Amino acid sequence: MSNSVPPSSNSGTAHANSALPVDAGVPGLEPSRIIETVRALGDRVSERFPASGLSRLALQMLGIAQRTVANVRWVQEPILWVRVAVGLVILLLMALLAGIAVRLDVRAEGAGTLDLLQATEAVINELILLGAAVLFLVTVEGRIKRRRALQALRELRALAHIVDMHQLTKDPDRHLRGSPAQDTPSSPTRTLTRFELARYLDYCSEMLALNSKLAALYAQTLDDPVVLAAVDEVETLTTGLCVKIWQKLVIVNQAPP
């Protein structure tokens, strides 16, 4: 009599897991999701702090996010007129070089070794200059896209500093026990409660994080070392500003309710 072995639960689980679809695509940021997140953040800020400077900044950030997505899509597409113009210029240079080569008298009768060396050196120099010109023309499209990306990244860098300005005067110390307010006539008006201050700082932190993600869209699209360095600068800036906000949030959370 043969012993039948019941299937184990582990084998059934492994079979079920193997049947799950596997996404083998390259992970990447989805611009539409970023815009949805920026819009949702703007709605939350407007609902919590209506008619405030931060709500207006959140609305402005939504416009910047939409322009960023449009710029990224533009960068992804080829610039046809540039490619056609560059191709025509390169063909013209090649035709000119071929015409010179056809009319060139390459016979070495009566020419000495020094004359041949000078002629060879002249040909090599011309070929080097021609290669440099072709390389310059081929990289025109990339430089145009780089310039547009750098202009947009400067806008994102400025936005990060504006967010930092909004949280600059939000002082959490006055919410600590035993920390009396000693305002001067020039002190900013502070009317936020402990809960409202925590939400305000948290919103600023989220705006900086989304700003960094908008910059990362250019790094995801352009494989340009200058653009990648500029994106890293924006991410470093936003991370440093977030650290300042997190320090304030720690103080706020330590305050008594």
PDB file of C-alpha atoms in Angstrom:
ATOM      1  CA  MET A   1       0.000   0.000   0.000  1.00  0.00           C
ATOM      2  CA  SER A   2       1.582   3.231  -1.069  1.00  0.00           C
ATOM      3  CA  ASN A   3       1.719   6.194   1.232  1.00  0.00           C
ATOM      4  CA  SER A   4       0.242   9.321  -0.276  1.00  0.00           C
ATOM      5  CA  VAL A   5       1.897  12.565   0.795  1.00  0.00           C
ATOM      6  CA  PRO A   6      -0.444  15.549   0.916  1.00  0.00           C
ATOM      7  CA  PRO A   7       0.836  18.651  -0.791  1.00  0.00           C
ATOM      8  CA  SER A   8       2.365  21.098   1.627  1.00  0.00           C
ATOM      9  CA  SER A   9       1.041  24.568   2.109  1.00  0.00           C
ATOM     10  CA  ASN A  10       4.456  26.012   1.241  1.00  0.00           C
ATOM     11  CA  SER A  11       4.396  24.497  -2.217  1.00  0.00           C
ATOM     12  CA  GLY A  12       0.899  25.893  -2.783  1.00  0.00           C
ATOM     13  CA  THR A  13       2.032  29.337  -1.696  1.00  0.00           C
ATOM     14  CA  ALA A  14       5.078  29.162  -3.949  1.00  0.00           C
ATOM     15  CA  HIS A  15       2.871  28.130  -6.878  1.00  0.00           C
ATOM     16  CA  ALA A  16       0.516  31.042  -6.188  1.00  0.00           C
ATOM     17  CA  ASN A  17       3.405  33.480  -5.954  1.00  0.00           C
ATOM     18  CA  SER A  18       4.868  32.220  -9.211  1.00  0.00           C
ATOM     19  CA  ALA A  19       1.536  32.886 -10.908  1.00  0.00           C
ATOM     20  CA  LEU A  20       1.616  36.574  -9.921  1.00  0.00           C
ATOM     21  CA  PRO A  21       2.513  38.951 -12.761  1.00  0.00           C
ATOM     22  CA  VAL A  22       6.022  40.323 -12.564  1.00  0.00           C
ATOM     23  CA  ASP A  23       6.666  43.879 -13.701  1.00  0.00           C
ATOM     24  CA  ALA A  24      10.055  43.782 -15.400  1.00  0.00           C
ATOM     25  CA  GLY A  25       9.951  47.432 -16.463  1.00  0.00           C
ATOM     26  CA  VAL A  26      12.438  50.067 -15.405  1.00  0.00           C
ATOM     27  CA  PRO A  27      11.197  51.957 -12.310  1.00  0.00           C
ATOM     28  CA  GLY A  28      10.690  55.644 -12.795  1.00  0.00           C
ATOM     29  CA  LEU A  29       8.789  58.667 -11.580  1.00  0.00           C
ATOM     30  CA  GLU A  30       5.380  59.240 -13.181  1.00  0.00           C
ATOM     31  CA  PRO A  31       4.843  62.949 -13.920  1.00  0.00           C
ATOM     32  CA  SER A  32       1.052  62.645 -13.728  1.00  0.00           C
ATOM     33  CA  ARG A  33       1.244  61.191 -10.230  1.00  0.00           C
ATOM     34  CA  ILE A  34       3.526  64.015  -9.106  1.00  0.00           C
ATOM     35  CA  ILE A  35       1.068  66.618 -10.421  1.00  0.00           C
ATOM     36  CA  GLU A  36      -1.797  64.866  -8.621  1.00  0.00           C
ATOM     37  CA  THR A  37       0.211  64.911  -5.388  1.00  0.00           C
ATOM     38  CA  VAL A  38       1.066  68.600  -5.785  1.00  0.00           C
ATOM     39  CA  ARG A  39      -2.605  69.418  -6.449  1.00  0.00           C
ATOM     40  CA  ALA A  40      -3.734  67.413  -3.423  1.00  0.00           C
ATOM     41  CA  LEU A  41      -1.156  69.165  -1.250  1.00  0.00           C
ATOM     42  CA  GLY A  42      -2.376  72.538  -2.479  1.00  0.00           C
ATOM     43  CA  ASP A  43      -5.949  71.618  -1.588  1.00  0.00           C
ATOM     44  CA  ARG A  44      -4.891  70.539   1.893  1.00  0.00           C
ATOM     45  CA  VAL A  45      -2.955  73.756   2.484  1.00  0.00           C
ATOM     46  CA  SER A  46      -5.850  75.905   1.233  1.00  0.00           C
ATOM     47  CA  GLU A  47      -8.324  74.064   3.446  1.00  0.00           C
ATOM     48  CA  ARG A  48      -6.128  74.306   6.535  1.00  0.00           C
ATOM     49  CA  PHE A  49      -4.715  77.817   5.955  1.00  0.00           C
ATOM     50  CA  PRO A  50      -7.063  79.652   3.572  1.00  0.00           C
ATOM     51  CA  ALA A  51      -5.915  82.995   2.148  1.00  0.00           C
ATOM     52  CA  SER A  52      -2.386  82.406   3.464  1.00  0.00           C
ATOM     53  CA  GLY A  53       0.889  82.964   1.696  1.00  0.00           C
ATOM     54  CA  LEU A  54       1.639  79.250   1.825  1.00  0.00           C
ATOM     55  CA  SER A  55      -1.617  78.404   0.021  1.00  0.00           C
ATOM     56  CA  ARG A  56      -0.775  80.881  -2.735  1.00  0.00           C
ATOM     57  CA  LEU A  57       2.688  79.359  -2.986  1.00  0.00           C
ATOM     58  CA  ALA A  58       1.168  75.874  -3.251  1.00  0.00           C
ATOM     59  CA  LEU A  59      -0.989  77.080  -6.148  1.00  0.00           C
ATOM     60  CA  GLN A  60       2.088  78.572  -7.798  1.00  0.00           C
ATOM     61  CA  MET A  61       3.904  75.278  -7.297  1.00  0.00           C
ATOM     62  CA  LEU A  62       1.141  73.475  -9.176  1.00  0.00           C
ATOM     63  CA  GLY A  63       1.763  75.742 -12.164  1.00  0.00           C
ATOM     64  CA  ILE A  64       5.504  75.096 -11.925  1.00  0.00           C
ATOM     65  CA  ALA A  65       4.849  71.343 -11.772  1.00  0.00           C
ATOM     66  CA  GLN A  66       2.707  71.506 -14.910  1.00  0.00           C
ATOM     67  CA  ARG A  67       5.397  73.502 -16.729  1.00  0.00           C
ATOM     68  CA  THR A  68       8.006  71.004 -15.558  1.00  0.00           C
ATOM     69  CA  VAL A  69       6.068  68.088 -17.023  1.00  0.00           C
ATOM     70  CA  ALA A  70       5.626  70.004 -20.290  1.00  0.00           C
ATOM     71  CA  ASN A  71       9.354  70.761 -20.393  1.00  0.00           C
ATOM     72  CA  VAL A  72      10.245  67.125 -19.722  1.00  0.00           C
ATOM     73  CA  ARG A  73       7.980  65.982 -22.558  1.00  0.00           C
ATOM     74  CA  TRP A  74       9.543  68.587 -24.841  1.00  0.00           C
ATOM     75  CA  VAL A  75      13.024  67.377 -23.906  1.00  0.00           C
ATOM     76  CA  GLN A  76      12.067  63.789 -24.689  1.00  0.00           C
ATOM     77  CA  GLU A  77      10.985  64.669 -28.231  1.00  0.00           C
ATOM     78  CA  PRO A  78      13.541  65.220 -31.012  1.00  0.00           C
ATOM     79  CA  ILE A  79      13.980  68.753 -32.343  1.00  0.00           C
ATOM     80  CA  LEU A  80      13.382  67.987 -36.004  1.00  0.00           C
ATOM     81  CA  TRP A  81      14.398  71.345 -37.461  1.00  0.00           C
ATOM     82  CA  VAL A  82      17.729  71.179 -35.636  1.00  0.00           C
ATOM     83  CA  ARG A  83      18.416  67.652 -36.870  1.00  0.00           C
ATOM     84  CA  VAL A  84      17.513  68.564 -40.448  1.00  0.00           C
ATOM     85  CA  ALA A  85      19.682  71.693 -40.386  1.00  0.00           C
ATOM     86  CA  VAL A  86      22.628  69.843 -38.860  1.00  0.00           C
ATOM     87  CA  GLY A  87      22.290  67.029 -41.389  1.00  0.00           C
ATOM     88  CA  LEU A  88      22.281  69.484 -44.299  1.00  0.00           C
ATOM     89  CA  VAL A  89      25.347  71.310 -43.000  1.00  0.00           C
ATOM     90  CA  ILE A  90      27.247  68.045 -42.493  1.00  0.00           C
ATOM     91  CA  LEU A  91      26.339  66.903 -46.019  1.00  0.00           C
ATOM     92  CA  LEU A  92      27.533  70.248 -47.367  1.00  0.00           C
ATOM     93  CA  LEU A  93      30.854  69.875 -45.545  1.00  0.00           C
ATOM     94  CA  MET A  94      31.275  66.319 -46.811  1.00  0.00           C
ATOM     95  CA  ALA A  95      30.501  67.438 -50.386  1.00  0.00           C
ATOM     96  CA  LEU A  96      32.994  70.287 -50.073  1.00  0.00           C
ATOM     97  CA  LEU A  97      35.664  67.935 -48.763  1.00  0.00           C
ATOM     98  CA  ALA A  98      34.979  65.432 -51.553  1.00  0.00           C
ATOM     99  CA  GLY A  99      35.251  68.185 -54.179  1.00  0.00           C
ATOM    100  CA  ILE A 100      38.588  69.319 -52.789  1.00  0.00           C
ATOM    101  CA  ALA A 101      39.858  65.743 -52.722  1.00  0.00           C
ATOM    102  CA  VAL A 102      38.857  65.170 -56.366  1.00  0.00           C
ATOM    103  CA  ARG A 103      40.650  68.299 -57.571  1.00  0.00           C
ATOM    104  CA  LEU A 104      43.709  67.706 -55.430  1.00  0.00           C
ATOM    105  CA  ASP A 105      46.874  66.794 -57.326  1.00  0.00           C
ATOM    106  CA  VAL A 106      48.381  63.989 -55.308  1.00  0.00           C
ATOM    107  CA  ARG A 107      51.319  63.342 -57.626  1.00  0.00           C
ATOM    108  CA  ALA A 108      54.582  63.603 -55.814  1.00  0.00           C
ATOM    109  CA  GLU A 109      56.821  64.362 -58.812  1.00  0.00           C
ATOM    110  CA  GLY A 110      59.441  66.889 -57.833  1.00  0.00           C
ATOM    111  CA  ALA A 111      58.205  67.023 -54.244  1.00  0.00           C
ATOM    112  CA  GLY A 112      60.643  66.387 -51.451  1.00  0.00           C
ATOM    113  CA  THR A 113      60.136  64.628 -48.163  1.00  0.00           C
ATOM    114  CA  LEU A 114      59.641  67.915 -46.341  1.00  0.00           C
ATOM    115  CA  ASP A 115      56.894  68.959 -48.762  1.00  0.00           C
ATOM    116  CA  LEU A 116      55.099  65.647 -48.255  1.00  0.00           C
ATOM    117  CA  LEU A 117      55.307  65.989 -44.484  1.00  0.00           C
ATOM    118  CA  GLN A 118      53.922  69.514 -44.602  1.00  0.00           C
ATOM    119  CA  ALA A 119      51.093  68.446 -46.885  1.00  0.00           C
ATOM    120  CA  THR A 120      50.278  65.505 -44.629  1.00  0.00           C
ATOM    121  CA  GLU A 121      50.277  67.741 -41.562  1.00  0.00           C
ATOM    122  CA  ALA A 122      47.967  70.225 -43.293  1.00  0.00           C
ATOM    123  CA  VAL A 123      45.535  67.461 -44.237  1.00  0.00           C
ATOM    124  CA  ILE A 124      45.514  66.091 -40.679  1.00  0.00           C
ATOM    125  CA  ASN A 125      44.865  69.554 -39.237  1.00  0.00           C
ATOM    126  CA  GLU A 126      41.983  70.107 -41.624  1.00  0.00           C
ATOM    127  CA  LEU A 127      40.480  66.732 -40.742  1.00  0.00           C
ATOM    128  CA  ILE A 128      40.740  67.528 -37.026  1.00  0.00           C
ATOM    129  CA  LEU A 129      38.997  70.871 -37.536  1.00  0.00           C
ATOM    130  CA  LEU A 130      36.338  69.212 -39.659  1.00  0.00           C
ATOM    131  CA  GLY A 131      35.763  66.556 -36.997  1.00  0.00           C
ATOM    132  CA  ALA A 132      35.448  69.232 -34.314  1.00  0.00           C
ATOM    133  CA  ALA A 133      32.927  71.108 -36.455  1.00  0.00           C
ATOM    134  CA  VAL A 134      30.880  67.951 -37.009  1.00  0.00           C
ATOM    135  CA  LEU A 135      30.979  67.156 -33.278  1.00  0.00           C
ATOM    136  CA  PHE A 136      29.821  70.702 -32.482  1.00  0.00           C
ATOM    137  CA  LEU A 137      26.912  70.378 -34.893  1.00  0.00           C
ATOM    138  CA  VAL A 138      25.880  66.953 -33.639  1.00  0.00           C
ATOM    139  CA  THR A 139      25.690  68.189 -30.026  1.00  0.00           C
ATOM    140  CA  VAL A 140      23.617  71.294 -30.827  1.00  0.00           C
ATOM    141  CA  GLU A 141      20.323  69.600 -29.965  1.00  0.00           C
ATOM    142  CA  GLY A 142      21.652  68.338 -26.635  1.00  0.00           C
ATOM    143  CA  ARG A 143      22.911  71.793 -25.677  1.00  0.00           C
ATOM    144  CA  ILE A 144      19.545  73.373 -26.494  1.00  0.00           C
ATOM    145  CA  LYS A 145      17.781  70.859 -24.250  1.00  0.00           C
ATOM    146  CA  ARG A 146      20.411  71.347 -21.539  1.00  0.00           C
ATOM    147  CA  ARG A 147      19.872  75.102 -21.523  1.00  0.00           C
ATOM    148  CA  ARG A 148      16.111  74.714 -21.162  1.00  0.00           C
ATOM    149  CA  ALA A 149      16.498  72.152 -18.371  1.00  0.00           C
ATOM    150  CA  LEU A 150      18.937  74.365 -16.462  1.00  0.00           C
ATOM    151  CA  GLN A 151      16.544  77.327 -16.688  1.00  0.00           C
ATOM    152  CA  ALA A 152      13.756  75.189 -15.234  1.00  0.00           C
ATOM    153  CA  LEU A 153      16.027  73.865 -12.478  1.00  0.00           C
ATOM    154  CA  ARG A 154      16.893  77.432 -11.478  1.00  0.00           C
ATOM    155  CA  GLU A 155      13.169  78.047 -11.055  1.00  0.00           C
ATOM    156  CA  LEU A 156      12.882  74.980  -8.809  1.00  0.00           C
ATOM    157  CA  ARG A 157      15.883  76.136  -6.774  1.00  0.00           C
ATOM    158  CA  ALA A 158      14.241  79.541  -6.282  1.00  0.00           C
ATOM    159  CA  LEU A 159      11.000  77.831  -5.239  1.00  0.00           C
ATOM    160  CA  ALA A 160      12.847  75.888  -2.547  1.00  0.00           C
ATOM    161  CA  HIS A 161      14.233  79.117  -1.093  1.00  0.00           C
ATOM    162  CA  ILE A 162      10.758  80.682  -1.122  1.00  0.00           C
ATOM    163  CA  VAL A 163       9.371  77.723   0.840  1.00  0.00           C
ATOM    164  CA  ASP A 164      12.193  78.192   3.334  1.00  0.00           C
ATOM    165  CA  MET A 165      11.291  81.852   3.695  1.00  0.00           C
ATOM    166  CA  HIS A 166       7.715  80.908   4.636  1.00  0.00           C
ATOM    167  CA  GLN A 167       8.832  78.703   7.516  1.00  0.00           C
ATOM    168  CA  LEU A 168      11.674  80.976   8.599  1.00  0.00           C
ATOM    169  CA  THR A 169       9.654  82.931  11.184  1.00  0.00           C
ATOM    170  CA  LYS A 170       7.730  79.932  12.501  1.00  0.00           C
ATOM    171  CA  ASP A 171       9.329  79.689  15.949  1.00  0.00           C
ATOM    172  CA  PRO A 172       8.405  76.538  17.924  1.00  0.00           C
ATOM    173  CA  ASP A 173      10.143  77.619  21.151  1.00  0.00           C
ATOM    174  CA  ARG A 174       7.192  79.627  22.428  1.00  0.00           C
ATOM    175  CA  HIS A 175       5.127  76.431  22.636  1.00  0.00           C
ATOM    176  CA  LEU A 176       7.500  74.876  25.141  1.00  0.00           C
ATOM    177  CA  ARG A 177       6.600  75.039  28.823  1.00  0.00           C
ATOM    178  CA  GLY A 178       8.431  77.800  30.620  1.00  0.00           C
ATOM    179  CA  SER A 179       9.331  79.678  27.437  1.00  0.00           C
ATOM    180  CA  PRO A 180       7.653  83.096  27.780  1.00  0.00           C
ATOM    181  CA  ALA A 181       7.162  85.200  24.699  1.00  0.00           C
ATOM    182  CA  GLN A 182       9.417  88.233  24.587  1.00  0.00           C
ATOM    183  CA  ASP A 183       8.289  89.939  21.421  1.00  0.00           C
ATOM    184  CA  THR A 184       9.593  93.251  20.189  1.00  0.00           C
ATOM    185  CA  PRO A 185       7.693  95.778  18.079  1.00  0.00           C
ATOM    186  CA  SER A 186       9.340  94.278  14.989  1.00  0.00           C
ATOM    187  CA  SER A 187       8.615  90.645  15.884  1.00  0.00           C
ATOM    188  CA  PRO A 188       6.431  88.736  13.410  1.00  0.00           C
ATOM    189  CA  THR A 189       2.885  87.914  14.377  1.00  0.00           C
ATOM    190  CA  ARG A 190       2.623  84.339  15.600  1.00  0.00           C
ATOM    191  CA  THR A 191      -0.945  83.138  16.004  1.00  0.00           C
ATOM    192  CA  LEU A 192      -0.585  79.453  15.113  1.00  0.00           C
ATOM    193  CA  THR A 193      -1.411  76.866  17.728  1.00  0.00           C
ATOM    194  CA  ARG A 194       0.861  73.921  18.396  1.00  0.00           C
ATOM    195  CA  PHE A 195      -1.168  71.676  16.088  1.00  0.00           C
ATOM    196  CA  GLU A 196      -1.384  74.318  13.334  1.00  0.00           C
ATOM    197  CA  LEU A 197       2.349  75.003  13.526  1.00  0.00           C
ATOM    198  CA  ALA A 198       3.121  71.299  13.179  1.00  0.00           C
ATOM    199  CA  ARG A 199       0.852  71.042  10.130  1.00  0.00           C
ATOM    200  CA  TYR A 200       2.354  74.206   8.622  1.00  0.00           C
ATOM    201  CA  LEU A 201       5.902  72.889   8.967  1.00  0.00           C
ATOM    202  CA  ASP A 202       4.856  69.493   7.659  1.00  0.00           C
ATOM    203  CA  TYR A 203       3.326  71.112   4.572  1.00  0.00           C
ATOM    204  CA  CYS A 204       6.577  73.003   3.953  1.00  0.00           C
ATOM    205  CA  SER A 205       8.520  69.751   4.217  1.00  0.00           C
ATOM    206  CA  GLU A 206       6.191  68.073   1.717  1.00  0.00           C
ATOM    207  CA  MET A 207       6.559  70.967  -0.727  1.00  0.00           C
ATOM    208  CA  LEU A 208      10.330  70.686  -0.565  1.00  0.00           C
ATOM    209  CA  ALA A 209      10.156  66.923  -1.129  1.00  0.00           C
ATOM    210  CA  LEU A 210       7.902  67.366  -4.168  1.00  0.00           C
ATOM    211  CA  ASN A 211      10.210  70.091  -5.450  1.00  0.00           C
ATOM    212  CA  SER A 212      13.047  67.576  -5.359  1.00  0.00           C
ATOM    213  CA  LYS A 213      10.937  65.042  -7.267  1.00  0.00           C
ATOM    214  CA  LEU A 214      10.189  67.592  -9.976  1.00  0.00           C
ATOM    215  CA  ALA A 215      13.916  68.172 -10.386  1.00  0.00           C
ATOM    216  CA  ALA A 216      14.503  64.414 -10.547  1.00  0.00           C
ATOM    217  CA  LEU A 217      12.297  64.234 -13.659  1.00  0.00           C
ATOM    218  CA  TYR A 218      15.068  65.975 -15.609  1.00  0.00           C
ATOM    219  CA  ALA A 219      17.661  63.506 -14.326  1.00  0.00           C
ATOM    220  CA  GLN A 220      15.342  60.698 -15.407  1.00  0.00           C
ATOM    221  CA  THR A 221      15.031  62.164 -18.913  1.00  0.00           C
ATOM    222  CA  LEU A 222      18.403  63.733 -19.746  1.00  0.00           C
ATOM    223  CA  ASP A 223      21.699  61.863 -19.506  1.00  0.00           C
ATOM    224  CA  ASP A 224      23.689  65.079 -19.362  1.00  0.00           C
ATOM    225  CA  PRO A 225      26.400  65.528 -16.685  1.00  0.00           C
ATOM    226  CA  VAL A 226      25.682  69.244 -16.286  1.00  0.00           C
ATOM    227  CA  VAL A 227      21.952  68.640 -15.810  1.00  0.00           C
ATOM    228  CA  LEU A 228      22.599  65.742 -13.424  1.00  0.00           C
ATOM    229  CA  ALA A 229      24.881  67.956 -11.333  1.00  0.00           C
ATOM    230  CA  ALA A 230      22.216  70.681 -11.207  1.00  0.00           C
ATOM    231  CA  VAL A 231      19.590  68.125 -10.127  1.00  0.00           C
ATOM    232  CA  ASP A 232      21.918  66.918  -7.356  1.00  0.00           C
ATOM    233  CA  GLU A 233      22.316  70.521  -6.190  1.00  0.00           C
ATOM    234  CA  VAL A 234      18.528  70.957  -5.954  1.00  0.00           C
ATOM    235  CA  GLU A 235      18.167  67.676  -4.050  1.00  0.00           C
ATOM    236  CA  THR A 236      20.970  68.639  -1.662  1.00  0.00           C
ATOM    237  CA  LEU A 237      19.365  72.044  -1.091  1.00  0.00           C
ATOM    238  CA  THR A 238      15.891  70.641  -0.394  1.00  0.00           C
ATOM    239  CA  THR A 239      17.304  67.954   1.904  1.00  0.00           C
ATOM    240  CA  GLY A 240      19.187  70.553   3.943  1.00  0.00           C
ATOM    241  CA  LEU A 241      16.104  72.752   4.239  1.00  0.00           C
ATOM    242  CA  CYS A 242      13.989  69.752   5.275  1.00  0.00           C
ATOM    243  CA  VAL A 243      16.461  68.995   8.063  1.00  0.00           C
ATOM    244  CA  LYS A 244      15.855  72.469   9.497  1.00  0.00           C
ATOM    245  CA  ILE A 245      12.104  71.913   9.377  1.00  0.00           C
ATOM    246  CA  TRP A 246      12.381  68.475  10.986  1.00  0.00           C
ATOM    247  CA  GLN A 247      14.348  70.012  13.857  1.00  0.00           C
ATOM    248  CA  LYS A 248      11.498  72.459  14.444  1.00  0.00           C
ATOM    249  CA  LEU A 249       8.977  69.626  14.266  1.00  0.00           C
ATOM    250  CA  VAL A 250      10.886  67.751  16.962  1.00  0.00           C
ATOM    251  CA  ILE A 251      10.631  70.814  19.241  1.00  0.00           C
ATOM    252  CA  VAL A 252       6.913  71.188  18.469  1.00  0.00           C
ATOM    253  CA  ASN A 253       6.235  67.536  19.276  1.00  0.00           C
ATOM    254  CA  GLN A 254       8.028  67.931  22.609  1.00  0.00           C
ATOM    255  CA  ALA A 255       5.783  70.824  23.599  1.00  0.00           C
ATOM    256  CA  PRO A 256       2.844  70.094  25.916  1.00  0.00           C
ATOM    257  CA  PRO A 257      -0.553  69.833  24.212  1.00  0.00           C
TER     258      PRO A 257
END
